[in-house]
Amino acid sequence: MSDWWGHLTGAIIVVMMVTFICIWAWAWSGRHRRTFSRMAELPMDDMAAPTVSTKIATRKSGA
Amino acid sequence: MQVIEYYDDKVVRLFLLAAAVWGIVGMSVGVYAAAELMWPALNFDIPWLTFSRIRPDHTFGVIFAFGGSALMGTCYYVVQRTGHTRLALPRLAELTFWGWQLVCVLAMTTMPLGITQSKEYAEPEWFVDILIAVVWVSFGAVFFGTLARRRIRHIYVANWYYGAFIIAVGLLHIVNNIALPVSLTKSYPVYSGVVDAMVEWWYGHNAVAFFLTAGFLGMMYYFVPRQAQQPLWSYRFSIVNFWALISVYMWAGSHHLMYTALPDWVQSVGMAFSLVLLMPSWGSAANGLFTFNGSWARLKNDAAAKFMVMSLVFYAAATFEGSMMAIKTVNSLSHYTDWTIAHVHSGSIGWVAMITIGSLYAMAPRALGQPAMYSQKAMEVHFWLHIMGLLMYVGSMWTAGVTEGVMWRATNADGSLTYSFLDSLIAIRPMYLIRWMGGVLVVSGMVVMAWNLWHTAADARARIIKPIPVPIPEPDPDQIPSPIPAVS
Ligand code: HEM
Ligand code: HEM
């Protein structure tokens, strides 16, 4: 393995690790908390008519 | 200013119908292939009925026709709901439906005639490949066009998976199928030798990654919280998992080529990435399962939720198994045996088929203008048929695989092989019978589902269902997440 190749792969690994940590930091940052908790509920907006029985629909969040 | 807009569910209904039909077709061909392995005379010496010709029909039928139709249908459904907007380019969307059906029919009729590129999961010849590329690009245009007109600024995570699925599959398909046609029915790939093998398995593996995994994870991230009636367990965790999954999967393809002419270090890279892959895989499985926390009681009488939970369990199981099989020493036992077939089907009948069926049961009533599926009992019957068939399939093929692996490597004191190949075939015959019976159960379940969907679709067939209006919120400066002004 030539020197420059070793340096290059090393640098790429560092860049990838830093990127990964940045993604965690981005996802966990308090700035997004409100948006994310609303997004986590988004699929339930569609549940006017669940598949089991119409009674369960009372929990539906109006959208 | 109040705009009235309706969700465009017609194309969703068409894909729903197609998925139900192709599911039965693709899996019936699988059952026939399984029967041929048990009773070889069933090919009747007719060329197009031989195992080699119908096997690709099974894989294309279940992956691209059944899975593809379900993915495109749910994708169109989800991208509208999670963006509070109707489909962009509705005519093109309908064209993708007819185009995709044409692709499936062409592929499934030409392959048994021997018109094939002989590349696994990419068998159809060049003229079908071009059509696939055109339909796929149109599919992408509709999807990203719809995202562009969304009314919610943050793009819901399911769409990230669908988007990755569309982009990656397009890229894989085009690169792997570059070929020089020499006639209408014959072409030669531009790659040769070990490069051809590596390109093929970069494609094949990422077909698993982006077609059979990322696409269906998109389905999972939308329909699981919807069916559980609980918010997604951890939204931020789903984002980390997304980036980890798509960046790791691309490098794992060489685990399909262990102990081949591929350079050793490339095999080791594949193995290392396959082991890391377990983490984002289990991350998504856990996120889905924990979403059911607090609504486990639902499972008692909600067959759709049962399908979803079991699909996640099998997703976790198949990915764990895959990571183990990628270890070179394990692979030296499992490769070429039915263990691979067991792994494939715990991923496909377990994860892929069950998340699809669960999502279709969740989506169908809404898309067909009904409060619920026509028969809850039939859903329950389907669940038990499917799970029994799955366990018979996977259990028998694990047993057969390990039996083969152990018998093939057994040697006598003088170094000669203890068993002939025929010995191993005779040893696993009972397992082939059980696999076939399991397949019959799974297909019967699919027929029950089709019957149930047919009745649920009564109003749709009579064209008396009302379109569902898009909820367009009153402008509210503090809305979370922030809205985007509607484009019209
Ligand atoms: C009724 C259920 C099914 C039956 C009876 C069945 C049967 C079979 C058989 C007999 C084979 C050939 C095995 C061999 O070469 O030894 C096969 C291969 C395969 N099947 Fe299925 N199958 C079923 C469902 C599915 C589903 C739902 C999917 C995907 C969504 C699927 C995906 C595949 C794939 C990818 C292969 C190729 C495996 C490989 O090359 O390693 N099958 N199936
Ligand atoms: C962490 C995730 C996974 C890893 C590391 C993994 C690893 C593997 C390995 C090592 C093989 C055997 C290759 C050989 O010996 O020929 C294999 C085969 C296969 N796996 Fe997986 N797997 C994973 C998940 C899945 C899932 C979820 C599915 C989906 C449905 C799936 C579908 C397949 C198919 C179709 C094959 C057979 C390919 C062929 O030979 O035709 N895998 N996988």
PDB file of N, CA and C in Angstrom, chain B residues 158-242:
ATOM      1  N   ALA B 158     -40.573   8.175   6.391  1.00  0.00           N
ATOM      2  CA  ALA B 158     -40.931   7.125   5.428  1.00  0.00           C
ATOM      3  C   ALA B 158     -40.526   7.547   4.020  1.00  0.00           C
ATOM      4  N   ASN B 159     -40.682   8.842   3.740  1.00  0.00           N
ATOM      5  CA  ASN B 159     -40.336   9.327   2.397  1.00  0.00           C
ATOM      6  C   ASN B 159     -38.842   9.295   2.127  1.00  0.00           C
ATOM      7  N   TRP B 160     -38.046   9.400   3.170  1.00  0.00           N
ATOM      8  CA  TRP B 160     -36.595   9.315   2.976  1.00  0.00           C
ATOM      9  C   TRP B 160     -36.261   7.917   2.465  1.00  0.00           C
ATOM     10  N   TYR B 161     -36.912   6.921   3.091  1.00  0.00           N
ATOM     11  CA  TYR B 161     -36.661   5.541   2.664  1.00  0.00           C
ATOM     12  C   TYR B 161     -37.186   5.313   1.243  1.00  0.00           C
ATOM     13  N   TYR B 162     -38.397   5.778   0.977  1.00  0.00           N
ATOM     14  CA  TYR B 162     -38.925   5.612  -0.384  1.00  0.00           C
ATOM     15  C   TYR B 162     -38.019   6.322  -1.386  1.00  0.00           C
ATOM     16  N   GLY B 163     -37.547   7.495  -1.028  1.00  0.00           N
ATOM     17  CA  GLY B 163     -36.689   8.247  -1.939  1.00  0.00           C
ATOM     18  C   GLY B 163     -35.380   7.518  -2.203  1.00  0.00           C
ATOM     19  N   ALA B 164     -34.777   6.970  -1.135  1.00  0.00           N
ATOM     20  CA  ALA B 164     -33.530   6.222  -1.301  1.00  0.00           C
ATOM     21  C   ALA B 164     -33.773   4.995  -2.176  1.00  0.00           C
ATOM     22  N   PHE B 165     -34.903   4.355  -1.954  1.00  0.00           N
ATOM     23  CA  PHE B 165     -35.284   3.174  -2.749  1.00  0.00           C
ATOM     24  C   PHE B 165     -35.377   3.544  -4.231  1.00  0.00           C
ATOM     25  N   ILE B 166     -36.007   4.647  -4.528  1.00  0.00           N
ATOM     26  CA  ILE B 166     -36.188   5.023  -5.936  1.00  0.00           C
ATOM     27  C   ILE B 166     -34.842   5.376  -6.582  1.00  0.00           C
ATOM     28  N   ILE B 167     -34.056   6.188  -5.899  1.00  0.00           N
ATOM     29  CA  ILE B 167     -32.783   6.619  -6.489  1.00  0.00           C
ATOM     30  C   ILE B 167     -31.826   5.434  -6.639  1.00  0.00           C
ATOM     31  N   ALA B 168     -31.689   4.645  -5.566  1.00  0.00           N
ATOM     32  CA  ALA B 168     -30.706   3.563  -5.612  1.00  0.00           C
ATOM     33  C   ALA B 168     -31.102   2.487  -6.621  1.00  0.00           C
ATOM     34  N   VAL B 169     -32.376   2.105  -6.643  1.00  0.00           N
ATOM     35  CA  VAL B 169     -32.775   1.048  -7.574  1.00  0.00           C
ATOM     36  C   VAL B 169     -32.578   1.510  -9.018  1.00  0.00           C
ATOM     37  N   GLY B 170     -32.865   2.767  -9.293  1.00  0.00           N
ATOM     38  CA  GLY B 170     -32.630   3.289 -10.643  1.00  0.00           C
ATOM     39  C   GLY B 170     -31.154   3.186 -11.023  1.00  0.00           C
ATOM     40  N   LEU B 171     -30.299   3.607 -10.095  1.00  0.00           N
ATOM     41  CA  LEU B 171     -28.853   3.561 -10.339  1.00  0.00           C
ATOM     42  C   LEU B 171     -28.366   2.124 -10.539  1.00  0.00           C
ATOM     43  N   LEU B 172     -28.773   1.239  -9.653  1.00  0.00           N
ATOM     44  CA  LEU B 172     -28.345  -0.163  -9.727  1.00  0.00           C
ATOM     45  C   LEU B 172     -28.788  -0.792 -11.032  1.00  0.00           C
ATOM     46  N   HIS B 173     -30.048  -0.559 -11.359  1.00  0.00           N
ATOM     47  CA  HIS B 173     -30.615  -1.181 -12.550  1.00  0.00           C
ATOM     48  C   HIS B 173     -29.859  -0.754 -13.799  1.00  0.00           C
ATOM     49  N   ILE B 174     -29.605   0.533 -13.897  1.00  0.00           N
ATOM     50  CA  ILE B 174     -28.967   1.026 -15.127  1.00  0.00           C
ATOM     51  C   ILE B 174     -27.516   0.538 -15.216  1.00  0.00           C
ATOM     52  N   VAL B 175     -26.769   0.663 -14.134  1.00  0.00           N
ATOM     53  CA  VAL B 175     -25.353   0.257 -14.197  1.00  0.00           C
ATOM     54  C   VAL B 175     -25.224  -1.243 -14.463  1.00  0.00           C
ATOM     55  N   ASN B 176     -26.017  -2.055 -13.773  1.00  0.00           N
ATOM     56  CA  ASN B 176     -25.871  -3.504 -13.920  1.00  0.00           C
ATOM     57  C   ASN B 176     -26.315  -4.004 -15.287  1.00  0.00           C
ATOM     58  N   ASN B 177     -27.199  -3.273 -15.951  1.00  0.00           N
ATOM     59  CA  ASN B 177     -27.762  -3.798 -17.195  1.00  0.00           C
ATOM     60  C   ASN B 177     -27.153  -3.205 -18.451  1.00  0.00           C
ATOM     61  N   ILE B 178     -26.029  -2.501 -18.316  1.00  0.00           N
ATOM     62  CA  ILE B 178     -25.398  -1.972 -19.533  1.00  0.00           C
ATOM     63  C   ILE B 178     -24.932  -3.155 -20.376  1.00  0.00           C
ATOM     64  N   ALA B 179     -25.476  -3.228 -21.585  1.00  0.00           N
ATOM     65  CA  ALA B 179     -25.212  -4.404 -22.413  1.00  0.00           C
ATOM     66  C   ALA B 179     -25.287  -4.005 -23.874  1.00  0.00           C
ATOM     67  N   LEU B 180     -24.660  -4.821 -24.721  1.00  0.00           N
ATOM     68  CA  LEU B 180     -24.732  -4.571 -26.150  1.00  0.00           C
ATOM     69  C   LEU B 180     -25.721  -5.545 -26.780  1.00  0.00           C
ATOM     70  N   PRO B 181     -26.839  -5.031 -27.298  1.00  0.00           N
ATOM     71  CA  PRO B 181     -27.788  -5.942 -27.939  1.00  0.00           C
ATOM     72  C   PRO B 181     -27.222  -6.423 -29.276  1.00  0.00           C
ATOM     73  N   VAL B 182     -27.379  -7.723 -29.541  1.00  0.00           N
ATOM     74  CA  VAL B 182     -26.976  -8.224 -30.862  1.00  0.00           C
ATOM     75  C   VAL B 182     -28.194  -8.603 -31.687  1.00  0.00           C
ATOM     76  N   SER B 183     -29.327  -8.781 -31.022  1.00  0.00           N
ATOM     77  CA  SER B 183     -30.587  -8.986 -31.732  1.00  0.00           C
ATOM     78  C   SER B 183     -31.689  -8.575 -30.766  1.00  0.00           C
ATOM     79  N   LEU B 184     -32.927  -8.725 -31.199  1.00  0.00           N
ATOM     80  CA  LEU B 184     -34.034  -8.312 -30.338  1.00  0.00           C
ATOM     81  C   LEU B 184     -34.024  -9.088 -29.024  1.00  0.00           C
ATOM     82  N   THR B 185     -33.628 -10.346 -29.089  1.00  0.00           N
ATOM     83  CA  THR B 185     -33.765 -11.190 -27.910  1.00  0.00           C
ATOM     84  C   THR B 185     -32.447 -11.551 -27.258  1.00  0.00           C
ATOM     85  N   LYS B 186     -31.334 -10.961 -27.713  1.00  0.00           N
ATOM     86  CA  LYS B 186     -30.056 -11.334 -27.116  1.00  0.00           C
ATOM     87  C   LYS B 186     -29.139 -10.134 -26.963  1.00  0.00           C
ATOM     88  N   SER B 187     -28.524 -10.021 -25.791  1.00  0.00           N
ATOM     89  CA  SER B 187     -27.550  -8.963 -25.584  1.00  0.00           C
ATOM     90  C   SER B 187     -26.412  -9.520 -24.757  1.00  0.00           C
ATOM     91  N   TYR B 188     -25.265  -8.851 -24.789  1.00  0.00           N
ATOM     92  CA  TYR B 188     -24.133  -9.274 -23.969  1.00  0.00           C
ATOM     93  C   TYR B 188     -23.740  -8.142 -23.046  1.00  0.00           C
ATOM     94  N   PRO B 189     -23.516  -8.451 -21.763  1.00  0.00           N
ATOM     95  CA  PRO B 189     -23.127  -7.399 -20.822  1.00  0.00           C
ATOM     96  C   PRO B 189     -21.742  -6.854 -21.171  1.00  0.00           C
ATOM     97  N   VAL B 190     -21.511  -5.586 -20.835  1.00  0.00           N
ATOM     98  CA  VAL B 190     -20.198  -5.009 -21.134  1.00  0.00           C
ATOM     99  C   VAL B 190     -19.142  -5.487 -20.141  1.00  0.00           C
ATOM    100  N   TYR B 191     -19.562  -6.062 -19.045  1.00  0.00           N
ATOM    101  CA  TYR B 191     -18.599  -6.530 -18.044  1.00  0.00           C
ATOM    102  C   TYR B 191     -18.256  -7.987 -18.308  1.00  0.00           C
ATOM    103  N   SER B 192     -17.078  -8.388 -17.842  1.00  0.00           N
ATOM    104  CA  SER B 192     -16.741  -9.799 -17.995  1.00  0.00           C
ATOM    105  C   SER B 192     -15.998 -10.269 -16.759  1.00  0.00           C
ATOM    106  N   GLY B 193     -15.941 -11.577 -16.613  1.00  0.00           N
ATOM    107  CA  GLY B 193     -15.161 -12.194 -15.547  1.00  0.00           C
ATOM    108  C   GLY B 193     -15.536 -11.724 -14.156  1.00  0.00           C
ATOM    109  N   VAL B 194     -14.525 -11.498 -13.333  1.00  0.00           N
ATOM    110  CA  VAL B 194     -14.790 -11.203 -11.931  1.00  0.00           C
ATOM    111  C   VAL B 194     -15.426  -9.814 -11.774  1.00  0.00           C
ATOM    112  N   VAL B 195     -15.164  -8.929 -12.740  1.00  0.00           N
ATOM    113  CA  VAL B 195     -15.808  -7.611 -12.682  1.00  0.00           C
ATOM    114  C   VAL B 195     -17.316  -7.775 -12.867  1.00  0.00           C
ATOM    115  N   ASP B 196     -17.680  -8.637 -13.801  1.00  0.00           N
ATOM    116  CA  ASP B 196     -19.099  -8.915 -14.020  1.00  0.00           C
ATOM    117  C   ASP B 196     -19.729  -9.458 -12.738  1.00  0.00           C
ATOM    118  N   ALA B 197     -19.009 -10.377 -12.096  1.00  0.00           N
ATOM    119  CA  ALA B 197     -19.536 -10.974 -10.862  1.00  0.00           C
ATOM    120  C   ALA B 197     -19.724  -9.908  -9.794  1.00  0.00           C
ATOM    121  N   MET B 198     -18.748  -9.016  -9.663  1.00  0.00           N
ATOM    122  CA  MET B 198     -18.845  -8.001  -8.619  1.00  0.00           C
ATOM    123  C   MET B 198     -19.956  -6.994  -8.923  1.00  0.00           C
ATOM    124  N   VAL B 199     -20.067  -6.585 -10.199  1.00  0.00           N
ATOM    125  CA  VAL B 199     -21.145  -5.646 -10.540  1.00  0.00           C
ATOM    126  C   VAL B 199     -22.491  -6.316 -10.280  1.00  0.00           C
ATOM    127  N   GLU B 200     -22.607  -7.589 -10.695  1.00  0.00           N
ATOM    128  CA  GLU B 200     -23.867  -8.308 -10.503  1.00  0.00           C
ATOM    129  C   GLU B 200     -24.240  -8.388  -9.026  1.00  0.00           C
ATOM    130  N   TRP B 201     -23.265  -8.650  -8.149  1.00  0.00           N
ATOM    131  CA  TRP B 201     -23.631  -8.794  -6.735  1.00  0.00           C
ATOM    132  C   TRP B 201     -23.670  -7.475  -5.987  1.00  0.00           C
ATOM    133  N   TRP B 202     -23.035  -6.465  -6.548  1.00  0.00           N
ATOM    134  CA  TRP B 202     -23.274  -5.113  -6.028  1.00  0.00           C
ATOM    135  C   TRP B 202     -24.743  -4.795  -6.290  1.00  0.00           C
ATOM    136  N   TYR B 203     -25.193  -5.146  -7.507  1.00  0.00           N
ATOM    137  CA  TYR B 203     -26.598  -4.955  -7.840  1.00  0.00           C
ATOM    138  C   TYR B 203     -27.485  -5.867  -6.993  1.00  0.00           C
ATOM    139  N   GLY B 204     -27.186  -7.175  -7.002  1.00  0.00           N
ATOM    140  CA  GLY B 204     -28.057  -8.157  -6.350  1.00  0.00           C
ATOM    141  C   GLY B 204     -28.208  -7.854  -4.869  1.00  0.00           C
ATOM    142  N   HIS B 205     -27.097  -7.537  -4.229  1.00  0.00           N
ATOM    143  CA  HIS B 205     -27.177  -7.285  -2.809  1.00  0.00           C
ATOM    144  C   HIS B 205     -27.941  -6.000  -2.525  1.00  0.00           C
ATOM    145  N   ASN B 206     -27.699  -4.991  -3.333  1.00  0.00           N
ATOM    146  CA  ASN B 206     -28.395  -3.738  -3.073  1.00  0.00           C
ATOM    147  C   ASN B 206     -29.837  -3.760  -3.541  1.00  0.00           C
ATOM    148  N   ALA B 207     -30.181  -4.763  -4.367  1.00  0.00           N
ATOM    149  CA  ALA B 207     -31.596  -4.994  -4.634  1.00  0.00           C
ATOM    150  C   ALA B 207     -32.253  -5.439  -3.334  1.00  0.00           C
ATOM    151  N   VAL B 208     -31.553  -6.310  -2.581  1.00  0.00           N
ATOM    152  CA  VAL B 208     -32.032  -6.687  -1.248  1.00  0.00           C
ATOM    153  C   VAL B 208     -32.100  -5.447  -0.359  1.00  0.00           C
ATOM    154  N   ALA B 209     -31.051  -4.616  -0.439  1.00  0.00           N
ATOM    155  CA  ALA B 209     -30.945  -3.478   0.464  1.00  0.00           C
ATOM    156  C   ALA B 209     -31.978  -2.401   0.174  1.00  0.00           C
ATOM    157  N   PHE B 210     -32.107  -2.042  -1.089  1.00  0.00           N
ATOM    158  CA  PHE B 210     -32.945  -0.881  -1.389  1.00  0.00           C
ATOM    159  C   PHE B 210     -34.326  -1.260  -1.885  1.00  0.00           C
ATOM    160  N   PHE B 211     -34.473  -2.444  -2.480  1.00  0.00           N
ATOM    161  CA  PHE B 211     -35.814  -2.864  -2.883  1.00  0.00           C
ATOM    162  C   PHE B 211     -36.484  -3.587  -1.709  1.00  0.00           C
ATOM    163  N   LEU B 212     -35.841  -4.685  -1.251  1.00  0.00           N
ATOM    164  CA  LEU B 212     -36.496  -5.525  -0.240  1.00  0.00           C
ATOM    165  C   LEU B 212     -36.365  -4.975   1.170  1.00  0.00           C
ATOM    166  N   THR B 213     -35.518  -3.971   1.378  1.00  0.00           N
ATOM    167  CA  THR B 213     -35.380  -3.439   2.738  1.00  0.00           C
ATOM    168  C   THR B 213     -35.803  -1.970   2.821  1.00  0.00           C
ATOM    169  N   ALA B 214     -35.099  -1.076   2.130  1.00  0.00           N
ATOM    170  CA  ALA B 214     -35.392   0.357   2.307  1.00  0.00           C
ATOM    171  C   ALA B 214     -36.834   0.677   1.915  1.00  0.00           C
ATOM    172  N   GLY B 215     -37.286   0.136   0.777  1.00  0.00           N
ATOM    173  CA  GLY B 215     -38.654   0.406   0.335  1.00  0.00           C
ATOM    174  C   GLY B 215     -39.659  -0.036   1.384  1.00  0.00           C
ATOM    175  N   PHE B 216     -39.468  -1.265   1.865  1.00  0.00           N
ATOM    176  CA  PHE B 216     -40.434  -1.790   2.832  1.00  0.00           C
ATOM    177  C   PHE B 216     -40.301  -1.122   4.192  1.00  0.00           C
ATOM    178  N   LEU B 217     -39.112  -0.590   4.499  1.00  0.00           N
ATOM    179  CA  LEU B 217     -38.988   0.192   5.734  1.00  0.00           C
ATOM    180  C   LEU B 217     -39.803   1.483   5.612  1.00  0.00           C
ATOM    181  N   GLY B 218     -39.871   2.024   4.396  1.00  0.00           N
ATOM    182  CA  GLY B 218     -40.727   3.195   4.182  1.00  0.00           C
ATOM    183  C   GLY B 218     -42.163   2.858   4.561  1.00  0.00           C
ATOM    184  N   MET B 219     -42.615   1.707   4.073  1.00  0.00           N
ATOM    185  CA  MET B 219     -43.955   1.226   4.412  1.00  0.00           C
ATOM    186  C   MET B 219     -44.102   1.098   5.926  1.00  0.00           C
ATOM    187  N   MET B 220     -43.084   0.485   6.530  1.00  0.00           N
ATOM    188  CA  MET B 220     -43.127   0.207   7.960  1.00  0.00           C
ATOM    189  C   MET B 220     -43.222   1.503   8.763  1.00  0.00           C
ATOM    190  N   TYR B 221     -42.373   2.497   8.422  1.00  0.00           N
ATOM    191  CA  TYR B 221     -42.342   3.729   9.209  1.00  0.00           C
ATOM    192  C   TYR B 221     -43.636   4.528   9.097  1.00  0.00           C
ATOM    193  N   TYR B 222     -44.427   4.261   8.088  1.00  0.00           N
ATOM    194  CA  TYR B 222     -45.714   4.950   8.034  1.00  0.00           C
ATOM    195  C   TYR B 222     -46.831   4.101   8.643  1.00  0.00           C
ATOM    196  N   PHE B 223     -46.937   2.843   8.193  1.00  0.00           N
ATOM    197  CA  PHE B 223     -48.117   2.071   8.575  1.00  0.00           C
ATOM    198  C   PHE B 223     -48.052   1.504   9.993  1.00  0.00           C
ATOM    199  N   VAL B 224     -46.855   1.310  10.544  1.00  0.00           N
ATOM    200  CA  VAL B 224     -46.795   0.776  11.900  1.00  0.00           C
ATOM    201  C   VAL B 224     -47.333   1.783  12.927  1.00  0.00           C
ATOM    202  N   PRO B 225     -46.839   3.019  12.960  1.00  0.00           N
ATOM    203  CA  PRO B 225     -47.447   3.962  13.910  1.00  0.00           C
ATOM    204  C   PRO B 225     -48.940   4.168  13.643  1.00  0.00           C
ATOM    205  N   ARG B 226     -49.307   4.136  12.383  1.00  0.00           N
ATOM    206  CA  ARG B 226     -50.708   4.353  12.035  1.00  0.00           C
ATOM    207  C   ARG B 226     -51.569   3.232  12.596  1.00  0.00           C
ATOM    208  N   GLN B 227     -51.117   2.003  12.448  1.00  0.00           N
ATOM    209  CA  GLN B 227     -51.908   0.876  12.907  1.00  0.00           C
ATOM    210  C   GLN B 227     -51.846   0.742  14.425  1.00  0.00           C
ATOM    211  N   ALA B 228     -50.664   1.035  15.011  1.00  0.00           N
ATOM    212  CA  ALA B 228     -50.537   0.932  16.465  1.00  0.00           C
ATOM    213  C   ALA B 228     -51.279   2.075  17.154  1.00  0.00           C
ATOM    214  N   GLN B 229     -51.614   3.108  16.386  1.00  0.00           N
ATOM    215  CA  GLN B 229     -52.217   4.317  16.964  1.00  0.00           C
ATOM    216  C   GLN B 229     -51.350   4.884  18.084  1.00  0.00           C
ATOM    217  N   GLN B 230     -50.050   4.869  17.829  1.00  0.00           N
ATOM    218  CA  GLN B 230     -49.082   5.408  18.770  1.00  0.00           C
ATOM    219  C   GLN B 230     -48.074   6.184  17.943  1.00  0.00           C
ATOM    220  N   PRO B 231     -47.523   7.254  18.492  1.00  0.00           N
ATOM    221  CA  PRO B 231     -46.460   7.926  17.737  1.00  0.00           C
ATOM    222  C   PRO B 231     -45.261   6.995  17.578  1.00  0.00           C
ATOM    223  N   LEU B 232     -44.492   7.238  16.533  1.00  0.00           N
ATOM    224  CA  LEU B 232     -43.279   6.453  16.329  1.00  0.00           C
ATOM    225  C   LEU B 232     -42.420   6.525  17.586  1.00  0.00           C
ATOM    226  N   TRP B 233     -41.867   5.396  18.016  1.00  0.00           N
ATOM    227  CA  TRP B 233     -41.162   5.324  19.302  1.00  0.00           C
ATOM    228  C   TRP B 233     -40.076   6.385  19.393  1.00  0.00           C
ATOM    229  N   SER B 234     -39.176   6.439  18.398  1.00  0.00           N
ATOM    230  CA  SER B 234     -38.179   7.506  18.425  1.00  0.00           C
ATOM    231  C   SER B 234     -37.955   8.029  17.021  1.00  0.00           C
ATOM    232  N   TYR B 235     -38.435   9.226  16.771  1.00  0.00           N
ATOM    233  CA  TYR B 235     -38.296   9.782  15.436  1.00  0.00           C
ATOM    234  C   TYR B 235     -36.837  10.083  15.119  1.00  0.00           C
ATOM    235  N   ARG B 236     -36.115  10.630  16.098  1.00  0.00           N
ATOM    236  CA  ARG B 236     -34.719  11.005  15.811  1.00  0.00           C
ATOM    237  C   ARG B 236     -33.853   9.780  15.577  1.00  0.00           C
ATOM    238  N   PHE B 237     -34.169   8.686  16.285  1.00  0.00           N
ATOM    239  CA  PHE B 237     -33.427   7.442  16.085  1.00  0.00           C
ATOM    240  C   PHE B 237     -33.647   6.923  14.657  1.00  0.00           C
ATOM    241  N   SER B 238     -34.849   7.124  14.136  1.00  0.00           N
ATOM    242  CA  SER B 238     -35.134   6.648  12.781  1.00  0.00           C
ATOM    243  C   SER B 238     -34.260   7.373  11.758  1.00  0.00           C
ATOM    244  N   ILE B 239     -33.904   8.616  12.051  1.00  0.00           N
ATOM    245  CA  ILE B 239     -33.066   9.373  11.112  1.00  0.00           C
ATOM    246  C   ILE B 239     -31.634   8.854  11.132  1.00  0.00           C
ATOM    247  N   VAL B 240     -31.111   8.603  12.333  1.00  0.00           N
ATOM    248  CA  VAL B 240     -29.752   8.058  12.434  1.00  0.00           C
ATOM    249  C   VAL B 240     -29.699   6.696  11.729  1.00  0.00           C
ATOM    250  N   ASN B 241     -30.724   5.878  11.966  1.00  0.00           N
ATOM    251  CA  ASN B 241     -30.769   4.564  11.322  1.00  0.00           C
ATOM    252  C   ASN B 241     -30.797   4.672   9.817  1.00  0.00           C
ATOM    253  N   PHE B 242     -31.523   5.656   9.323  1.00  0.00           N
ATOM    254  CA  PHE B 242     -31.622   5.815   7.878  1.00  0.00           C
ATOM    255  C   PHE B 242     -30.245   6.025   7.259  1.00  0.00           C
TER     256      PHE B 242
END
